[in-house]
Amino acid sequence: MPATVVVGTQWGDEGKGRFVDLLAKETQMVVRYQGGHNAGHTIVVDGEKFALQLIPSGVLNDHIIPVIGNGVVVDPRVLISELDMLGSRGVDTSQVRVSGNAHLILPYHQEMDALIERYLGDNRLGTTKRGIGPAYADKALRAGLRVQDLMDPGAFRAKLEAALRDKNATLARVYNRLPLDADEIAHLYLEEYAPRLAPYVADTVTLIHEALEAGQHVLLEGAQATFLDLDHGTYPFVTSSNPTAGGACTGSGIGPRHITRVVGVAKAYATRVGAGPFPTELFDEAGDRIVEQGHEFGTNTGRRRRPGWLDLVMLRQAVRLNSCSELAIAKLDVLDGFETVRVCVAYDVDGRRTTSLPDLQGELGRADPIYEDLPGWTASVRRARERGDLPPAAVDYLAFVERYLGLPVRYVGVGPERDEYVVFNGGSAPLAVSPAGA
Ligand code: GDP
Ligand code: IMO
Ligand code: MG
């Protein structure tokens, strides 16, 4: 009856999808617990690329029941097109289940997302404009519509009309936009989307608990990441849900005692899409090289990701916030050929050295990274399949991360393909060295 959480430890796009796909081998059910189609999780199988936004990354494994949990916000149009996309590529989606308690993204959410960003001007967050923030805001306001409302036309209509009274007033009077038509939205959601989604809607809390009670292993798949977390991220430059491991409980309906493993996923360096603080950000040739070698353009929006060195101060904070039991590190191959690989081991904040992540936004903004320079490697790691195949300098790099964090690096990605990974440390945690001395 154990559950495992897979959580991003940086700002997203760490490679969660590919490690969920890998861990799905040992699992019977994969549950997405938060976020929506702001996510883009990529899995590459025999050269064929699957980019998933809503359906859990376990779906490519026939034995998996993929579940969209109550904590997710669902745009039905996107879910239907994802089901169709997978179906047309020969993937069985008949086992997909979506919680009736998951909130719906409605057309006004997407419109408001874009308008709010436009009005913020230079202060914009750089959201994905998918309507995620406005949908979660309505959930918190208790003004949201849920997936189960699609199955109850009377309730859907009444809630939609109540919501539109408020939304249309805001759209017209604040943003000078045309009002949205209730009939048009009701037609789309009730006539087109509802019949398509009805077979997939389920009481997912019961489903998950029946699986746990039957001794099955459940994997909880996070979207976004620790530093995009609404509570623990670099607020306000965050998403509107809780990607951290605590969100896995509320977003799926299980208590923390079920969770026995928390796999924190990180890149061998760092990237961020959208605005917000990023202490180890690179603006030089090394950054361009990371973007080029790592193809660092968003799966979802195509935006160039901001590159930087691995930040162990942030990673240690992520390990704490999520109670990580182990790490999975992706994209080691992208560092091939760097003469020196830098890792941030502390910050200088106003002349003071610290290994703790500053709690105050202003201090984080002023934090200057203090680096440890480690020797790079010239040979490609791409063909490595076992720890012994890795160049010694790459092993030293990963061992340095393990020592700093006091956690095993369980898996290492050496290429995007499903089988391009190494089990780096199948054993127990190394002893942490004092971060100050690292
Ligand atoms: P997610 O959102 O955390 O699932 O990550 P994304 O799929 O958005 O971004 C990760 C990108 O890196 C995708 O294009 C993956 O195919 C790719 N990727 C994952 N692991 C590796 C790896 O070990 N090496 C390389 N070169 N690419 C990887
Ligand atoms: P995955 O699951 C990277 C970022 C956006 C923006 C901020 C808020 O693929 O790792 P939102 O649309 O959520 O209100 O945008 O969060 N963001 C992501 N960045 N990967 C993601 O998902 C992201 N989802 C949202 O770029 O800065
Ligand atoms: Mg992604």
Coordinates of C-alpha atoms and ligand atoms in Angstrom, one line a residue:
M1 CA 0.0 0.0 0.0
P2 CA 2.9 2.5 -0.4
A3 CA 2.8 5.7 -2.4
T4 CA 5.7 7.5 -4.1
V5 CA 5.7 11.2 -4.9
V6 CA 7.7 12.5 -7.9
V7 CA 8.2 16.2 -7.4
G8 CA 10.2 19.0 -9.3
T9 CA 12.8 20.6 -7.1
Q10 CA 13.6 23.6 -9.2
W11 CA 11.3 25.7 -11.5
G12 CA 9.8 23.0 -13.6
D13 CA 10.8 21.0 -16.7
E14 CA 13.3 19.0 -14.7
G15 CA 12.4 15.7 -16.5
K16 CA 9.5 14.6 -14.2
G17 CA 7.6 13.0 -17.1
R18 CA 10.5 10.7 -18.1
F19 CA 11.2 9.6 -14.5
V20 CA 7.5 9.0 -13.8
D21 CA 7.5 6.8 -17.0
L22 CA 10.5 5.0 -15.6
L23 CA 9.0 4.5 -12.1
A24 CA 5.7 3.4 -13.5
K25 CA 7.3 0.0 -14.1
E26 CA 7.1 -0.6 -10.3
T27 CA 3.6 0.9 -10.0
Q28 CA 0.0 0.2 -10.7
M29 CA -1.5 3.7 -10.7
V30 CA -0.2 7.2 -11.5
V31 CA -2.1 10.2 -10.2
R32 CA -1.5 13.8 -11.2
Y33 CA -2.3 15.9 -8.1
Q34 CA -2.2 19.6 -9.1
G35 CA -1.7 22.0 -12.0
G36 CA -3.3 21.8 -15.3
H37 CA -2.2 22.2 -18.9
N38 CA 0.5 24.7 -17.9
A39 CA 2.5 21.5 -17.6
G40 CA 4.3 19.8 -20.4
H41 CA 5.8 16.4 -19.6
T42 CA 7.9 14.8 -22.2
I43 CA 8.6 11.1 -22.8
V44 CA 10.6 9.8 -25.7
V45 CA 10.1 6.2 -26.8
D46 CA 12.1 4.9 -29.7
G47 CA 12.5 8.3 -31.1
E48 CA 8.8 9.1 -30.8
K49 CA 8.1 12.1 -28.6
F50 CA 5.0 12.3 -26.4
A51 CA 4.3 15.7 -24.7
L52 CA 1.6 15.3 -22.1
Q53 CA -0.2 18.2 -20.4
L54 CA -3.0 16.7 -18.3
I55 CA -2.9 12.9 -18.6
P56 CA -0.4 11.3 -16.2
S57 CA 3.0 10.3 -17.6
G58 CA 2.3 6.7 -16.7
V59 CA -0.2 6.3 -19.5
L60 CA 2.4 4.9 -21.9
N61 CA 2.6 1.8 -19.7
D62 CA -0.2 -0.5 -20.5
H63 CA -0.6 -1.8 -17.0
I64 CA -1.1 1.7 -15.4
I65 CA -4.3 3.3 -14.4
P66 CA -3.7 7.0 -15.1
V67 CA -5.7 9.3 -12.7
I68 CA -6.3 13.0 -12.9
G69 CA -6.8 13.9 -9.2
N70 CA -9.1 16.4 -7.5
G71 CA -6.3 18.9 -7.2
V72 CA -5.9 19.4 -11.0
V73 CA -7.7 22.1 -13.0
V74 CA -9.0 20.6 -16.2
D75 CA -9.6 22.3 -19.5
P76 CA -11.9 19.7 -21.1
R77 CA -11.0 20.8 -24.6
V78 CA -7.3 20.0 -23.9
L79 CA -8.1 16.7 -22.1
I80 CA -10.2 15.6 -25.1
S81 CA -7.5 16.5 -27.6
E82 CA -4.9 14.7 -25.5
L83 CA -7.1 11.6 -25.3
D84 CA -7.5 11.8 -29.1
M85 CA -3.8 12.4 -29.7
L86 CA -2.8 9.4 -27.7
G87 CA -5.6 7.2 -29.2
S88 CA -4.4 8.1 -32.7
R89 CA -0.9 7.0 -31.8
G90 CA -2.0 3.6 -30.5
V91 CA -2.0 4.4 -26.8
D92 CA -4.8 2.8 -24.8
T93 CA -6.6 5.6 -22.9
S94 CA -9.6 3.5 -21.8
Q95 CA -8.3 3.3 -18.2
V96 CA -7.8 7.1 -17.7
R97 CA -9.9 8.5 -14.9
V98 CA -10.6 12.1 -13.9
S99 CA -11.9 13.2 -10.5
G100 CA -15.4 14.7 -10.5
N101 CA -14.1 17.1 -7.9
A102 CA -11.4 18.6 -10.2
H103 CA -12.2 22.1 -11.1
L104 CA -12.9 23.2 -14.7
I105 CA -11.1 25.8 -16.7
L106 CA -13.7 28.0 -18.4
P107 CA -13.2 30.4 -21.3
Y108 CA -13.2 33.4 -19.0
H109 CA -10.3 32.0 -17.0
Q110 CA -8.1 31.9 -20.0
E111 CA -9.2 35.4 -21.1
M112 CA -8.6 36.8 -17.6
D113 CA -5.1 35.2 -17.4
A114 CA -4.1 37.0 -20.6
L115 CA -5.7 40.3 -19.6
I116 CA -4.2 40.3 -16.1
E117 CA -0.8 39.7 -17.6
R118 CA -1.2 42.5 -20.1
Y119 CA -2.3 45.0 -17.4
L120 CA 0.7 44.1 -15.3
G121 CA 3.0 45.3 -18.1
D122 CA 6.6 45.1 -17.0
N123 CA 5.5 43.4 -13.7
R124 CA 4.0 40.5 -15.6
L125 CA 4.7 37.0 -14.3
G126 CA 5.1 35.3 -17.6
T127 CA 2.3 32.8 -17.1
T128 CA 1.4 30.2 -19.6
K129 CA -1.9 32.1 -20.2
R130 CA -3.8 28.8 -19.9
G131 CA -6.2 30.2 -17.2
I132 CA -4.6 28.3 -14.4
G133 CA -4.4 31.2 -11.8
P134 CA -8.0 32.5 -12.4
A135 CA -9.3 28.9 -12.2
Y136 CA -7.6 28.3 -8.8
A137 CA -8.7 31.7 -7.7
D138 CA -12.3 30.8 -8.4
K139 CA -11.8 27.5 -6.5
A140 CA -10.6 29.5 -3.5
L141 CA -13.5 31.9 -3.9
R142 CA -15.9 29.0 -4.0
A143 CA -17.1 30.2 -7.4
G144 CA -15.7 27.4 -9.5
L145 CA -17.4 24.8 -11.6
R146 CA -16.2 21.2 -11.3
V147 CA -16.0 18.2 -13.6
Q148 CA -19.0 16.6 -11.9
D149 CA -21.1 19.7 -12.9
L150 CA -20.7 18.5 -16.6
M151 CA -22.9 15.6 -15.7
D152 CA -25.6 17.7 -14.2
P153 CA -26.8 20.3 -16.8
G154 CA -29.1 22.1 -14.4
A155 CA -26.4 22.7 -11.8
F156 CA -23.9 23.6 -14.5
R157 CA -26.2 26.2 -16.0
A158 CA -27.0 27.8 -12.7
K159 CA -23.4 28.0 -11.6
L160 CA -22.2 29.2 -15.0
E161 CA -24.8 32.0 -15.0
A162 CA -23.9 33.0 -11.4
A163 CA -20.2 33.1 -12.4
L164 CA -20.8 35.0 -15.6
R165 CA -22.7 37.8 -13.8
D166 CA -19.4 38.6 -12.0
K167 CA -17.0 37.8 -14.9
N168 CA -18.9 39.7 -17.5
A169 CA -19.1 42.8 -15.3
T170 CA -15.4 42.7 -14.8
L171 CA -14.6 42.0 -18.5
A172 CA -16.8 44.8 -19.7
R173 CA -16.2 47.5 -17.0
V174 CA -12.6 46.9 -16.1
Y175 CA -11.1 45.5 -19.3
N176 CA -13.5 47.0 -21.9
R177 CA -14.1 43.5 -23.4
L178 CA -17.2 41.9 -24.8
P179 CA -19.3 39.8 -22.4
L180 CA -19.2 36.0 -22.8
D181 CA -22.4 34.2 -23.8
A182 CA -23.8 31.6 -21.3
D183 CA -25.6 29.7 -24.1
E184 CA -22.5 29.3 -26.1
I185 CA -20.4 28.1 -23.2
A186 CA -23.1 25.8 -21.9
H187 CA -23.5 24.3 -25.4
L188 CA -19.8 23.7 -25.8
Y189 CA -19.3 22.2 -22.3
L190 CA -22.6 20.2 -22.0
E191 CA -23.2 19.1 -25.6
E192 CA -19.7 18.6 -26.9
Y193 CA -17.4 18.0 -23.9
A194 CA -19.6 16.3 -21.4
P195 CA -20.5 13.2 -23.5
R196 CA -16.9 12.8 -24.5
L197 CA -15.6 12.9 -20.9
A198 CA -18.5 11.1 -19.1
P199 CA -16.8 7.6 -19.4
Y200 CA -13.7 8.8 -17.7
V201 CA -15.3 10.7 -14.7
A202 CA -14.9 8.8 -11.4
D203 CA -14.7 9.0 -7.7
T204 CA -10.9 9.0 -7.7
V205 CA -10.5 9.1 -3.9
T206 CA -12.2 5.7 -3.6
L207 CA -10.4 4.4 -6.6
I208 CA -7.0 5.4 -5.2
H209 CA -7.8 3.9 -1.7
E210 CA -9.1 0.7 -3.2
A211 CA -5.7 0.4 -5.0
L212 CA -3.8 1.1 -1.8
E213 CA -5.9 -1.4 0.2
A214 CA -5.3 -4.0 -2.5
G215 CA -1.6 -3.6 -1.9
Q216 CA -0.9 -1.8 -5.1
H217 CA 1.7 0.9 -5.5
V218 CA 0.5 4.4 -6.3
L219 CA 2.7 7.0 -7.9
L220 CA 1.8 10.7 -7.4
E221 CA 3.0 12.9 -10.2
G222 CA 3.7 16.5 -9.5
A223 CA 3.6 19.2 -12.2
Q224 CA 5.5 22.5 -12.0
A225 CA 8.0 22.5 -9.1
T226 CA 9.0 23.5 -5.6
F227 CA 10.0 27.1 -6.4
L228 CA 6.8 27.6 -8.4
D229 CA 4.8 26.5 -5.3
L230 CA 2.2 29.1 -4.2
D231 CA 3.4 28.9 -0.6
H232 CA 7.0 28.0 -0.8
G233 CA 8.1 29.3 -4.2
T234 CA 9.5 32.7 -5.3
Y235 CA 6.1 34.4 -4.7
P236 CA 4.6 36.2 -6.7
F237 CA 6.5 34.5 -9.5
V238 CA 4.8 31.2 -8.9
T239 CA 1.9 29.1 -10.1
S240 CA -1.4 29.0 -8.2
S241 CA -1.2 25.5 -6.8
N242 CA 1.0 23.4 -4.4
P243 CA 3.4 21.3 -6.4
T244 CA 5.4 20.4 -3.2
A245 CA 4.9 17.0 -1.7
G246 CA 2.2 18.1 0.7
G247 CA 0.1 19.0 -2.3
A248 CA 0.2 15.3 -3.3
C249 CA -2.0 14.5 -0.3
T250 CA -4.6 17.2 -0.7
G251 CA -4.6 16.9 -4.5
S252 CA -5.2 13.1 -4.5
G253 CA -7.1 12.5 -1.2
I254 CA -4.6 10.4 0.7
G255 CA -2.9 11.1 4.0
P256 CA 0.9 11.5 4.5
R257 CA 1.3 8.1 6.2
H258 CA 0.9 6.3 2.8
I259 CA 3.9 8.1 1.3
T260 CA 7.1 6.1 1.6
R261 CA 9.3 7.6 -1.1
V262 CA 9.6 11.2 -2.4
V263 CA 11.8 11.4 -5.5
G264 CA 13.0 14.9 -6.1
V265 CA 13.8 15.6 -9.8
A266 CA 16.4 18.1 -10.7
K267 CA 18.3 19.0 -13.9
A268 CA 22.1 18.7 -13.7
Y269 CA 22.0 22.5 -14.0
A270 CA 19.0 24.9 -13.7
T271 CA 16.4 26.6 -15.9
R272 CA 13.4 28.8 -15.4
V273 CA 10.7 30.0 -17.8
G274 CA 8.9 33.2 -17.0
A275 CA 9.9 36.0 -14.7
G276 CA 11.3 35.9 -11.1
P277 CA 14.5 35.6 -9.1
F278 CA 17.1 33.1 -10.3
P279 CA 20.4 33.5 -8.3
T280 CA 22.6 31.3 -10.5
E281 CA 21.2 32.6 -13.9
L282 CA 23.8 32.8 -16.7
F283 CA 23.9 35.6 -19.2
D284 CA 27.1 34.5 -20.9
E285 CA 28.3 31.9 -23.4
A286 CA 28.0 29.1 -20.9
G287 CA 24.3 29.9 -20.6
D288 CA 23.8 29.9 -24.4
R289 CA 25.6 26.6 -24.6
I290 CA 23.3 25.0 -22.0
V291 CA 20.2 26.3 -23.9
E292 CA 21.6 25.0 -27.2
Q293 CA 22.8 21.6 -25.9
G294 CA 19.8 21.1 -23.7
H295 CA 17.2 22.3 -26.3
E296 CA 15.9 24.6 -23.5
F297 CA 12.7 25.8 -25.1
G298 CA 9.4 25.2 -23.4
T299 CA 7.5 21.9 -24.3
N300 CA 4.3 23.9 -23.9
T301 CA 4.8 27.5 -25.0
G302 CA 8.0 27.2 -27.0
R303 CA 9.6 30.0 -24.9
R304 CA 13.4 30.0 -24.3
R305 CA 14.2 28.8 -20.9
R306 CA 16.6 30.9 -18.8
P307 CA 19.7 28.9 -18.0
G308 CA 21.9 28.7 -14.9
W309 CA 24.2 26.5 -12.8
L310 CA 23.0 24.0 -10.3
D311 CA 22.0 25.7 -7.1
L312 CA 22.5 23.4 -4.1
V313 CA 21.2 26.0 -1.6
M314 CA 17.9 25.9 -3.4
L315 CA 18.0 22.2 -3.8
R316 CA 18.6 21.6 -0.1
Q317 CA 15.6 23.8 0.6
A318 CA 13.6 21.7 -1.8
V319 CA 14.8 18.5 -0.1
R320 CA 13.5 19.9 3.2
L321 CA 10.2 21.2 1.8
N322 CA 9.4 17.9 0.2
S323 CA 11.1 15.4 2.6
C324 CA 12.8 14.0 -0.4
S325 CA 14.1 10.4 0.1
E326 CA 16.2 10.5 -3.0
L327 CA 17.0 12.4 -6.1
A328 CA 16.7 11.8 -9.9
I329 CA 18.9 14.0 -12.0
A330 CA 18.2 14.6 -15.6
K331 CA 20.2 16.0 -18.5
L332 CA 23.7 15.1 -17.3
D333 CA 24.7 14.7 -21.0
V334 CA 24.0 18.4 -21.5
L335 CA 27.1 19.2 -19.4
D336 CA 29.3 17.1 -21.7
G337 CA 32.4 19.0 -22.9
F338 CA 32.3 21.8 -20.3
E339 CA 35.9 22.3 -19.0
T340 CA 34.5 23.3 -15.6
V341 CA 31.1 22.7 -14.1
R342 CA 30.0 25.1 -11.4
V343 CA 27.7 24.4 -8.5
C344 CA 26.4 27.0 -6.1
V345 CA 27.2 26.0 -2.5
A346 CA 26.3 29.2 -0.6
Y347 CA 25.1 32.8 -1.2
D348 CA 26.6 36.1 -0.4
V349 CA 23.8 38.3 0.9
D350 CA 24.9 41.9 1.7
G351 CA 28.4 40.7 2.5
R352 CA 27.2 37.8 4.7
R353 CA 27.8 34.1 3.6
T354 CA 24.7 31.9 4.0
T355 CA 23.8 28.4 3.1
S356 CA 20.1 28.9 3.9
L357 CA 17.7 30.2 1.3
P358 CA 16.8 33.8 2.2
D359 CA 13.2 34.0 3.4
L360 CA 12.8 37.6 2.3
Q361 CA 12.2 38.3 -1.4
G362 CA 14.6 41.3 -1.4
E363 CA 17.4 39.3 0.1
L364 CA 16.9 36.5 -2.5
G365 CA 17.0 39.1 -5.2
R366 CA 20.4 40.4 -3.9
A367 CA 21.9 36.9 -3.3
D368 CA 25.2 36.4 -5.1
P369 CA 26.0 32.8 -5.7
I370 CA 29.2 31.4 -4.2
Y371 CA 30.5 28.6 -6.5
E372 CA 32.5 25.5 -6.2
D373 CA 34.2 24.8 -9.5
L374 CA 34.4 21.1 -10.3
P375 CA 36.3 19.6 -13.3
G376 CA 34.2 18.8 -16.3
W377 CA 34.4 15.8 -18.6
T378 CA 35.1 15.5 -22.3
A379 CA 33.7 12.1 -23.1
S380 CA 30.0 11.9 -23.8
V381 CA 27.9 10.3 -21.0
R382 CA 25.2 9.5 -23.5
R383 CA 26.0 5.8 -23.9
A384 CA 26.5 5.2 -20.2
R385 CA 24.0 2.6 -18.7
E386 CA 25.8 1.9 -15.5
R387 CA 27.6 4.0 -12.9
G388 CA 30.9 2.5 -14.0
D389 CA 30.4 3.8 -17.6
L390 CA 30.4 7.4 -16.4
P391 CA 33.6 9.4 -16.7
P392 CA 35.2 9.8 -13.2
A393 CA 34.6 13.6 -13.2
A394 CA 30.9 13.0 -13.8
V395 CA 30.8 10.6 -10.9
D396 CA 32.6 13.1 -8.8
Y397 CA 30.0 15.8 -9.7
L398 CA 27.1 13.6 -8.7
A399 CA 28.8 12.4 -5.6
F400 CA 29.4 16.0 -4.6
V401 CA 25.7 16.7 -4.9
E402 CA 25.0 13.6 -2.8
R403 CA 27.4 14.7 0.0
Y404 CA 26.1 18.2 0.1
L405 CA 22.5 17.1 0.4
G406 CA 23.0 13.9 2.3
L407 CA 20.7 12.0 -0.1
P408 CA 21.3 9.4 -2.7
V409 CA 21.1 10.3 -6.4
R410 CA 19.1 7.3 -7.4
Y411 CA 18.7 7.9 -11.2
V412 CA 20.6 10.0 -13.7
G413 CA 19.3 10.9 -17.1
V414 CA 22.0 10.8 -19.8
G415 CA 19.6 11.4 -22.8
P416 CA 15.9 12.0 -23.4
E417 CA 15.1 8.4 -24.5
R418 CA 13.3 6.1 -22.1
D419 CA 16.3 3.8 -21.7
E420 CA 19.0 6.6 -21.5
Y421 CA 19.5 6.6 -17.8
V422 CA 21.9 5.2 -15.1
V423 CA 21.0 3.8 -11.7
F424 CA 23.7 5.9 -9.9
N425 CA 23.1 4.9 -6.3
G426 CA 20.9 2.0 -5.5
G427 CA 22.0 2.0 -1.9
S428 CA 21.4 4.2 1.1
A429 CA 22.0 7.8 1.8
P430 CA 25.5 9.1 2.1
L431 CA 26.4 11.1 5.2
A432 CA 25.8 14.8 4.6
V433 CA 28.8 17.0 5.0
S434 CA 28.2 20.3 6.7
P435 CA 27.0 22.7 3.9
A436 CA 29.2 25.4 5.3
G437 CA 32.2 23.3 4.6
A438 CA 31.0 22.0 1.2
Ligands
GDP1 P1 9.0 17.9 -17.1 O1 8.0 19.0 -17.2 O2 9.6 18.0 -15.7 O3 8.3 16.6 -17.3 O4 10.1 18.1 -18.1 P2 9.9 18.6 -19.7 O5 9.4 17.4 -20.5 O6 9.1 19.8 -19.8 O7 11.4 19.0 -20.1 C1 12.4 18.1 -20.0 C2 13.1 18.0 -21.4 O8 14.3 17.4 -21.3 C3 12.3 17.2 -22.4 O9 12.5 17.7 -23.7 C4 12.9 15.8 -22.2 O10 12.7 15.0 -23.4 C5 14.3 16.1 -22.0 N1 15.1 15.2 -21.2 C6 14.7 14.6 -20.1 N2 15.7 13.9 -19.5 C7 16.8 14.1 -20.3 C8 18.1 13.7 -20.2 O11 18.6 13.0 -19.4 N3 19.0 14.2 -21.3 C9 18.5 15.0 -22.2 N4 19.4 15.4 -23.2 N5 17.2 15.4 -22.3 C10 16.4 15.0 -21.4
IMO2 P1 6.0 21.5 -15.9 O1 5.0 20.6 -15.2 C1 8.0 25.3 -16.2 C2 5.6 28.8 -14.9 C3 5.2 29.9 -16.0 C4 5.2 31.1 -15.1 C5 4.6 30.6 -13.8 C6 3.1 30.8 -13.6 O2 6.1 21.1 -17.3 O3 7.3 21.5 -15.1 P2 1.0 29.7 -14.7 O4 0.6 29.5 -16.1 O5 1.2 28.4 -14.0 O6 0.1 30.6 -13.9 O7 2.4 30.4 -14.8 O8 4.9 29.2 -13.7 N1 5.2 27.4 -15.2 C7 6.1 26.5 -15.6 N2 7.4 26.5 -15.9 N3 7.3 24.2 -16.2 C8 6.0 24.1 -15.9 O9 5.4 22.9 -15.8 C9 5.3 25.3 -15.7 N4 4.0 25.6 -15.3 C10 4.0 26.9 -15.1 O10 6.2 29.9 -17.0 O11 6.5 31.6 -14.8
MG3 MG 7.6 20.6 -18.6

